[in-house]
Amino acid sequence: MTTTHPTPFDAEIKARHRKLWASGDYPAVADLIAPLGRRLVDALHITAGDKILDVAAGAGNVAVPAAEAGGHVVASDLTPELLSVGEARHRDLPITWRTADAEDLPFDDDDFDVATSCVGVMFAPNHQRCADELVRVVRPGGRIGLINWTPTGFIGELFAVMKPYAPPPPPGAQPGPLWGDADHVRSLFGTGVTDHEFVTETVEISEFDDGAAFRDFFKAHYGPTIMAYRNVGDDPARVDELDAAIAAHADRHLTDGRMEWEYLRAVLTVG
């Protein structure tokens, strides 16, 4: 594993990411996919006494069911505004909420029994750094559990729809939905893990009657969508194009008021 050190350029990128995810109301978006946290906890067979790190935890979609299962949980995220929402909502649970960068985790080697991330770590720009850090902080024989949107599923395709309108990514940043490709995940973790279990599943979303309703919700609440609109905000024709493109994308996936959002669930055993 190669040790890397943050640079001023890295700090600028992190500031942009914090701003992106603090915009809008990501916890409201995460509430749509709340069942994913329980699914990941169940897949990892988390039990009382497990020491767990939830990386890019947001407001706690995984951290909360992990704590309810008896785990000793640290919920970490680059964006303190999201952690504040989780802490305010779940003061009754023994969760430590800590600001931390997924590419440079402030924890000791072999410190946790389990590390998790649910559609979180996938959005950090340097995938290899994140994978190396996850392996480093989990003890040998421990588990890493990930849920990530697939490139060909609804959210992965949404990013493709928004890409022509969004600000350019920082140099060297890798597309987040690559984490939803099993071959990419295998290549990231390499010999750092001894076993892989991959399952492709969907989560049903039934909150939107039509594509316009979905678009308006994401336009108001989801950081990457908000930033895409801000990027073209001075061009009304481009805004109209983006409005139509997102609504059409959602309409293509809606059947009787329901959508299926595809994700890859990965459970890895650390070597």
mmCIF file of C-alpha atoms in Angstrom:
data_model
loop_
_atom_site.group_PDB
_atom_site.id
_atom_site.type_symbol
_atom_site.label_atom_id
_atom_site.label_comp_id
_atom_site.label_asym_id
_atom_site.label_seq_id
_atom_site.Cartn_x
_atom_site.Cartn_y
_atom_site.Cartn_z
ATOM 1 C CA MET A 1 0.000 0.000 0.000
ATOM 2 C CA THR A 2 1.326 3.425 -0.961
ATOM 3 C CA THR A 3 1.146 6.169 1.635
ATOM 4 C CA THR A 4 -0.031 9.495 0.223
ATOM 5 C CA HIS A 5 -0.109 12.899 1.836
ATOM 6 C CA PRO A 6 -2.741 15.603 1.257
ATOM 7 C CA THR A 7 -1.679 18.584 -0.855
ATOM 8 C CA PRO A 8 -3.160 22.116 -1.152
ATOM 9 C CA PHE A 9 -4.874 20.917 -4.330
ATOM 10 C CA ASP A 10 -6.432 18.042 -2.355
ATOM 11 C CA ALA A 11 -7.678 20.538 0.214
ATOM 12 C CA GLU A 12 -9.372 22.572 -2.510
ATOM 13 C CA ILE A 13 -11.091 19.460 -3.862
ATOM 14 C CA LYS A 14 -12.265 18.493 -0.372
ATOM 15 C CA ALA A 15 -13.696 21.954 0.173
ATOM 16 C CA ARG A 16 -15.643 21.620 -3.085
ATOM 17 C CA HIS A 17 -16.966 18.234 -2.015
ATOM 18 C CA ARG A 18 -18.052 19.491 1.390
ATOM 19 C CA LYS A 19 -19.883 22.375 -0.257
ATOM 20 C CA LEU A 20 -21.572 20.044 -2.747
ATOM 21 C CA TRP A 21 -22.920 17.609 -0.156
ATOM 22 C CA ALA A 22 -23.872 20.361 2.289
ATOM 23 C CA SER A 23 -26.035 22.029 -0.356
ATOM 24 C CA GLY A 24 -29.689 21.100 -0.518
ATOM 25 C CA ASP A 25 -30.872 18.434 1.912
ATOM 26 C CA TYR A 26 -29.052 15.154 1.352
ATOM 27 C CA PRO A 27 -30.579 13.499 4.460
ATOM 28 C CA ALA A 28 -33.999 13.846 2.777
ATOM 29 C CA VAL A 29 -32.605 11.989 -0.242
ATOM 30 C CA ALA A 30 -31.021 9.358 1.992
ATOM 31 C CA ASP A 31 -34.385 8.781 3.659
ATOM 32 C CA LEU A 32 -35.657 7.474 0.308
ATOM 33 C CA ILE A 33 -33.122 4.640 0.450
ATOM 34 C CA ALA A 34 -33.180 4.011 4.199
ATOM 35 C CA PRO A 35 -33.690 0.223 3.753
ATOM 36 C CA LEU A 36 -30.193 -0.096 2.271
ATOM 37 C CA GLY A 37 -28.550 0.475 5.640
ATOM 38 C CA ARG A 38 -30.351 -2.452 7.238
ATOM 39 C CA ARG A 39 -29.607 -4.635 4.223
ATOM 40 C CA LEU A 40 -25.889 -3.970 4.543
ATOM 41 C CA VAL A 41 -25.887 -4.597 8.299
ATOM 42 C CA ASP A 42 -27.681 -7.900 7.740
ATOM 43 C CA ALA A 43 -25.282 -8.942 4.963
ATOM 44 C CA LEU A 44 -22.323 -8.291 7.283
ATOM 45 C CA HIS A 45 -23.914 -10.252 10.160
ATOM 46 C CA ILE A 46 -23.124 -7.419 12.558
ATOM 47 C CA THR A 47 -23.665 -8.424 16.169
ATOM 48 C CA ALA A 48 -23.252 -6.952 19.650
ATOM 49 C CA GLY A 49 -19.692 -5.951 20.404
ATOM 50 C CA ASP A 50 -18.490 -5.416 16.829
ATOM 51 C CA LYS A 51 -16.442 -2.247 16.429
ATOM 52 C CA ILE A 52 -17.684 -0.554 13.249
ATOM 53 C CA LEU A 53 -16.565 2.375 11.122
ATOM 54 C CA ASP A 54 -19.142 3.793 8.739
ATOM 55 C CA VAL A 55 -17.292 5.834 6.098
ATOM 56 C CA ALA A 56 -19.020 8.706 4.276
ATOM 57 C CA ALA A 57 -21.875 7.990 6.664
ATOM 58 C CA GLY A 58 -24.005 11.049 5.952
ATOM 59 C CA ALA A 59 -26.794 11.156 8.517
ATOM 60 C CA GLY A 60 -26.339 7.497 9.431
ATOM 61 C CA ASN A 61 -28.239 5.145 7.109
ATOM 62 C CA VAL A 62 -25.839 2.327 8.059
ATOM 63 C CA ALA A 63 -24.556 3.625 11.377
ATOM 64 C CA VAL A 64 -28.032 3.633 12.928
ATOM 65 C CA PRO A 65 -29.019 -0.009 12.222
ATOM 66 C CA ALA A 66 -25.457 -1.087 13.083
ATOM 67 C CA ALA A 67 -25.779 0.557 16.493
ATOM 68 C CA GLU A 68 -29.245 -0.929 16.943
ATOM 69 C CA ALA A 69 -27.663 -4.352 16.319
ATOM 70 C CA GLY A 70 -25.316 -3.738 19.235
ATOM 71 C CA GLY A 71 -22.254 -2.494 17.380
ATOM 72 C CA HIS A 72 -19.880 0.141 18.716
ATOM 73 C CA VAL A 73 -20.149 2.594 15.829
ATOM 74 C CA VAL A 74 -18.094 5.520 14.589
ATOM 75 C CA ALA A 75 -19.929 7.424 11.833
ATOM 76 C CA SER A 76 -17.467 9.483 9.792
ATOM 77 C CA ASP A 77 -18.045 11.918 6.942
ATOM 78 C CA LEU A 78 -16.221 14.735 5.180
ATOM 79 C CA THR A 79 -19.301 16.966 5.589
ATOM 80 C CA PRO A 80 -20.005 17.882 9.228
ATOM 81 C CA GLU A 81 -23.411 19.323 8.319
ATOM 82 C CA LEU A 82 -24.629 15.807 7.485
ATOM 83 C CA LEU A 83 -23.243 14.337 10.688
ATOM 84 C CA SER A 84 -25.017 17.045 12.682
ATOM 85 C CA VAL A 85 -28.359 15.928 11.250
ATOM 86 C CA GLY A 86 -27.646 12.310 12.147
ATOM 87 C CA GLU A 87 -26.529 13.169 15.663
ATOM 88 C CA ALA A 88 -29.600 15.330 16.261
ATOM 89 C CA ARG A 89 -31.916 12.585 15.032
ATOM 90 C CA HIS A 90 -30.287 9.729 16.962
ATOM 91 C CA ARG A 91 -29.027 11.083 20.267
ATOM 92 C CA ASP A 92 -30.405 7.967 21.948
ATOM 93 C CA LEU A 93 -27.951 5.667 20.132
ATOM 94 C CA PRO A 94 -24.299 5.102 21.148
ATOM 95 C CA ILE A 95 -22.786 6.457 17.909
ATOM 96 C CA THR A 96 -19.663 8.621 17.729
ATOM 97 C CA TRP A 97 -20.055 11.199 14.939
ATOM 98 C CA ARG A 98 -16.688 12.319 13.557
ATOM 99 C CA THR A 99 -15.627 14.480 10.624
ATOM 100 C CA ALA A 100 -13.118 12.519 8.535
ATOM 101 C CA ASP A 101 -11.865 12.186 4.960
ATOM 102 C CA ALA A 102 -12.394 8.755 3.370
ATOM 103 C CA GLU A 103 -9.053 9.137 1.576
ATOM 104 C CA ASP A 104 -7.128 9.890 4.797
ATOM 105 C CA LEU A 105 -8.916 8.303 7.749
ATOM 106 C CA PRO A 106 -7.757 9.465 11.218
ATOM 107 C CA PHE A 107 -7.829 5.968 12.732
ATOM 108 C CA ASP A 108 -5.178 3.414 13.653
ATOM 109 C CA ASP A 109 -4.301 0.349 11.614
ATOM 110 C CA ASP A 110 -6.475 -2.728 12.350
ATOM 111 C CA ASP A 111 -8.739 -0.568 14.538
ATOM 112 C CA PHE A 112 -12.149 -1.947 13.490
ATOM 113 C CA ASP A 113 -13.891 -5.271 13.032
ATOM 114 C CA VAL A 114 -16.060 -3.908 10.225
ATOM 115 C CA ALA A 115 -15.984 -0.923 7.849
ATOM 116 C CA THR A 116 -19.028 0.069 5.835
ATOM 117 C CA SER A 117 -20.087 2.626 3.258
ATOM 118 C CA CYS A 118 -23.483 2.985 1.608
ATOM 119 C CA VAL A 119 -23.422 5.122 -1.571
ATOM 120 C CA GLY A 120 -20.875 7.306 0.176
ATOM 121 C CA VAL A 121 -17.220 6.428 -0.406
ATOM 122 C CA MET A 122 -18.033 6.023 -4.109
ATOM 123 C CA PHE A 123 -18.138 9.814 -4.464
ATOM 124 C CA ALA A 124 -14.599 10.470 -3.189
ATOM 125 C CA PRO A 125 -12.372 11.355 -6.165
ATOM 126 C CA ASN A 126 -9.517 8.888 -5.623
ATOM 127 C CA HIS A 127 -10.877 5.370 -5.490
ATOM 128 C CA GLN A 128 -7.590 3.632 -4.716
ATOM 129 C CA ARG A 129 -6.860 5.815 -1.708
ATOM 130 C CA CYS A 130 -10.285 4.994 -0.282
ATOM 131 C CA ALA A 131 -9.884 1.252 -0.812
ATOM 132 C CA ASP A 132 -6.423 1.293 0.775
ATOM 133 C CA GLU A 133 -7.722 3.182 3.785
ATOM 134 C CA LEU A 134 -10.636 0.795 4.281
ATOM 135 C CA VAL A 135 -8.244 -2.164 4.276
ATOM 136 C CA ARG A 136 -5.793 -0.402 6.594
ATOM 137 C CA VAL A 137 -8.267 0.360 9.381
ATOM 138 C CA VAL A 138 -9.919 -3.104 9.448
ATOM 139 C CA ARG A 139 -8.240 -5.946 11.307
ATOM 140 C CA PRO A 140 -7.219 -9.124 9.432
ATOM 141 C CA GLY A 141 -10.265 -11.333 9.151
ATOM 142 C CA GLY A 142 -12.585 -8.346 9.488
ATOM 143 C CA ARG A 143 -15.153 -7.329 6.903
ATOM 144 C CA ILE A 144 -15.748 -4.432 4.559
ATOM 145 C CA GLY A 145 -19.317 -3.922 3.378
ATOM 146 C CA LEU A 146 -20.212 -1.584 0.513
ATOM 147 C CA ILE A 147 -23.346 -0.577 -1.348
ATOM 148 C CA ASN A 148 -22.771 1.486 -4.484
ATOM 149 C CA TRP A 149 -24.930 2.570 -7.413
ATOM 150 C CA THR A 150 -24.166 0.628 -10.596
ATOM 151 C CA PRO A 151 -23.120 2.444 -13.791
ATOM 152 C CA THR A 152 -26.122 1.030 -15.671
ATOM 153 C CA GLY A 153 -28.749 1.512 -12.946
ATOM 154 C CA PHE A 154 -31.032 4.494 -12.471
ATOM 155 C CA ILE A 155 -28.654 6.679 -10.437
ATOM 156 C CA GLY A 156 -25.609 5.741 -12.495
ATOM 157 C CA GLU A 157 -27.483 6.751 -15.645
ATOM 158 C CA LEU A 158 -28.696 9.941 -13.933
ATOM 159 C CA PHE A 159 -25.081 11.037 -13.550
ATOM 160 C CA ALA A 160 -24.553 10.393 -17.261
ATOM 161 C CA VAL A 161 -27.623 12.540 -18.015
ATOM 162 C CA MET A 162 -26.323 15.387 -15.829
ATOM 163 C CA LYS A 163 -22.680 15.204 -16.964
ATOM 164 C CA PRO A 164 -22.976 17.620 -19.950
ATOM 165 C CA TYR A 165 -24.434 20.263 -17.620
ATOM 166 C CA ALA A 166 -22.304 19.706 -14.507
ATOM 167 C CA PRO A 167 -19.019 21.412 -13.594
ATOM 168 C CA PRO A 168 -15.992 19.429 -14.817
ATOM 169 C CA PRO A 169 -14.602 17.015 -12.223
ATOM 170 C CA PRO A 170 -11.181 17.753 -10.735
ATOM 171 C CA PRO A 171 -8.223 16.304 -12.679
ATOM 172 C CA GLY A 172 -7.731 12.634 -11.906
ATOM 173 C CA ALA A 173 -11.137 12.153 -10.270
ATOM 174 C CA GLN A 174 -12.772 8.843 -11.134
ATOM 175 C CA PRO A 175 -16.512 8.431 -11.809
ATOM 176 C CA GLY A 176 -18.354 7.321 -8.681
ATOM 177 C CA PRO A 177 -20.535 4.652 -10.356
ATOM 178 C CA LEU A 178 -17.392 2.638 -11.165
ATOM 179 C CA TRP A 179 -17.708 1.431 -7.550
ATOM 180 C CA GLY A 180 -20.857 -0.358 -8.703
ATOM 181 C CA ASP A 181 -18.809 -2.564 -11.064
ATOM 182 C CA ALA A 182 -17.550 -5.764 -9.398
ATOM 183 C CA ASP A 183 -14.403 -5.937 -11.540
ATOM 184 C CA HIS A 184 -13.457 -2.394 -10.529
ATOM 185 C CA VAL A 185 -13.944 -3.198 -6.845
ATOM 186 C CA ARG A 186 -11.818 -6.358 -7.196
ATOM 187 C CA SER A 187 -9.031 -4.354 -8.805
ATOM 188 C CA LEU A 188 -9.120 -1.692 -6.079
ATOM 189 C CA PHE A 189 -8.787 -4.119 -3.174
ATOM 190 C CA GLY A 190 -6.490 -6.634 -4.862
ATOM 191 C CA THR A 191 -4.556 -8.757 -2.397
ATOM 192 C CA GLY A 192 -5.742 -6.660 0.528
ATOM 193 C CA VAL A 193 -8.786 -8.904 0.799
ATOM 194 C CA THR A 194 -9.105 -12.665 0.700
ATOM 195 C CA ASP A 195 -12.738 -13.098 -0.253
ATOM 196 C CA HIS A 196 -15.362 -11.221 -2.286
ATOM 197 C CA GLU A 197 -19.137 -11.555 -2.282
ATOM 198 C CA PHE A 198 -21.001 -9.472 -4.852
ATOM 199 C CA VAL A 199 -24.766 -9.192 -5.239
ATOM 200 C CA THR A 200 -26.661 -6.868 -7.579
ATOM 201 C CA GLU A 201 -30.023 -5.809 -6.184
ATOM 202 C CA THR A 202 -32.530 -2.969 -6.402
ATOM 203 C CA VAL A 203 -34.337 -0.747 -3.951
ATOM 204 C CA GLU A 204 -37.909 0.253 -4.772
ATOM 205 C CA ILE A 205 -38.736 3.963 -4.798
ATOM 206 C CA SER A 206 -42.421 4.896 -4.816
ATOM 207 C CA GLU A 207 -42.421 8.552 -3.767
ATOM 208 C CA PHE A 208 -42.752 10.109 -7.238
ATOM 209 C CA ASP A 209 -45.827 10.150 -9.469
ATOM 210 C CA ASP A 210 -43.928 11.244 -12.556
ATOM 211 C CA GLY A 211 -40.545 12.317 -13.842
ATOM 212 C CA ALA A 212 -41.208 15.985 -13.176
ATOM 213 C CA ALA A 213 -41.849 15.272 -9.492
ATOM 214 C CA PHE A 214 -38.572 13.350 -9.239
ATOM 215 C CA ARG A 215 -36.687 16.121 -11.028
ATOM 216 C CA ASP A 216 -38.088 18.835 -8.785
ATOM 217 C CA PHE A 217 -37.196 16.876 -5.644
ATOM 218 C CA PHE A 218 -33.596 16.212 -6.740
ATOM 219 C CA LYS A 219 -33.266 19.771 -8.058
ATOM 220 C CA ALA A 220 -34.095 21.056 -4.573
ATOM 221 C CA HIS A 221 -32.364 18.439 -2.397
ATOM 222 C CA TYR A 222 -29.523 16.505 -4.098
ATOM 223 C CA GLY A 223 -26.121 18.206 -4.115
ATOM 224 C CA PRO A 224 -24.831 16.959 -7.505
ATOM 225 C CA THR A 225 -28.102 17.962 -9.191
ATOM 226 C CA ILE A 226 -28.084 21.366 -7.491
ATOM 227 C CA MET A 227 -24.526 21.971 -8.711
ATOM 228 C CA ALA A 228 -25.434 20.998 -12.274
ATOM 229 C CA TYR A 229 -28.229 23.575 -12.267
ATOM 230 C CA ARG A 230 -25.970 26.231 -10.777
ATOM 231 C CA ASN A 231 -23.400 25.528 -13.475
ATOM 232 C CA VAL A 232 -25.870 26.359 -16.266
ATOM 233 C CA GLY A 233 -27.978 28.834 -14.304
ATOM 234 C CA ASP A 234 -27.032 31.767 -16.511
ATOM 235 C CA ASP A 235 -28.333 29.995 -19.621
ATOM 236 C CA PRO A 236 -32.129 29.516 -19.504
ATOM 237 C CA ALA A 237 -32.093 27.279 -22.578
ATOM 238 C CA ARG A 238 -29.615 24.915 -20.923
ATOM 239 C CA VAL A 239 -31.685 24.888 -17.744
ATOM 240 C CA ASP A 240 -34.737 23.927 -19.785
ATOM 241 C CA GLU A 241 -32.738 21.151 -21.479
ATOM 242 C CA LEU A 242 -31.624 19.788 -18.125
ATOM 243 C CA ASP A 243 -35.172 19.988 -16.764
ATOM 244 C CA ALA A 244 -36.438 17.945 -19.705
ATOM 245 C CA ALA A 245 -33.556 15.442 -19.643
ATOM 246 C CA ILE A 246 -33.909 14.553 -15.942
ATOM 247 C CA ALA A 247 -37.701 14.288 -16.101
ATOM 248 C CA ALA A 248 -37.506 12.077 -19.205
ATOM 249 C CA HIS A 249 -34.914 9.843 -17.550
ATOM 250 C CA ALA A 250 -37.144 9.323 -14.522
ATOM 251 C CA ASP A 251 -40.243 8.751 -16.664
ATOM 252 C CA ARG A 252 -38.419 5.968 -18.513
ATOM 253 C CA HIS A 253 -37.863 4.170 -15.211
ATOM 254 C CA LEU A 254 -41.297 4.755 -13.666
ATOM 255 C CA THR A 255 -43.952 2.042 -13.832
ATOM 256 C CA ASP A 256 -47.209 2.605 -11.955
ATOM 257 C CA GLY A 257 -45.481 5.131 -9.707
ATOM 258 C CA ARG A 258 -42.546 2.862 -8.821
ATOM 259 C CA MET A 259 -38.875 2.852 -9.757
ATOM 260 C CA GLU A 260 -36.146 0.287 -9.106
ATOM 261 C CA TRP A 261 -32.712 1.763 -8.343
ATOM 262 C CA GLU A 262 -29.956 -0.785 -8.939
ATOM 263 C CA TYR A 263 -26.901 -1.133 -6.697
ATOM 264 C CA LEU A 264 -23.987 -3.498 -6.102
ATOM 265 C CA ARG A 265 -23.598 -4.918 -2.610
ATOM 266 C CA ALA A 266 -20.057 -6.057 -1.839
ATOM 267 C CA VAL A 267 -18.847 -7.914 1.259
ATOM 268 C CA LEU A 268 -15.061 -8.323 1.433
ATOM 269 C CA THR A 269 -12.895 -10.144 3.967
ATOM 270 C CA VAL A 270 -9.634 -8.398 4.878
ATOM 271 C CA GLY A 271 -6.477 -10.499 4.543
#
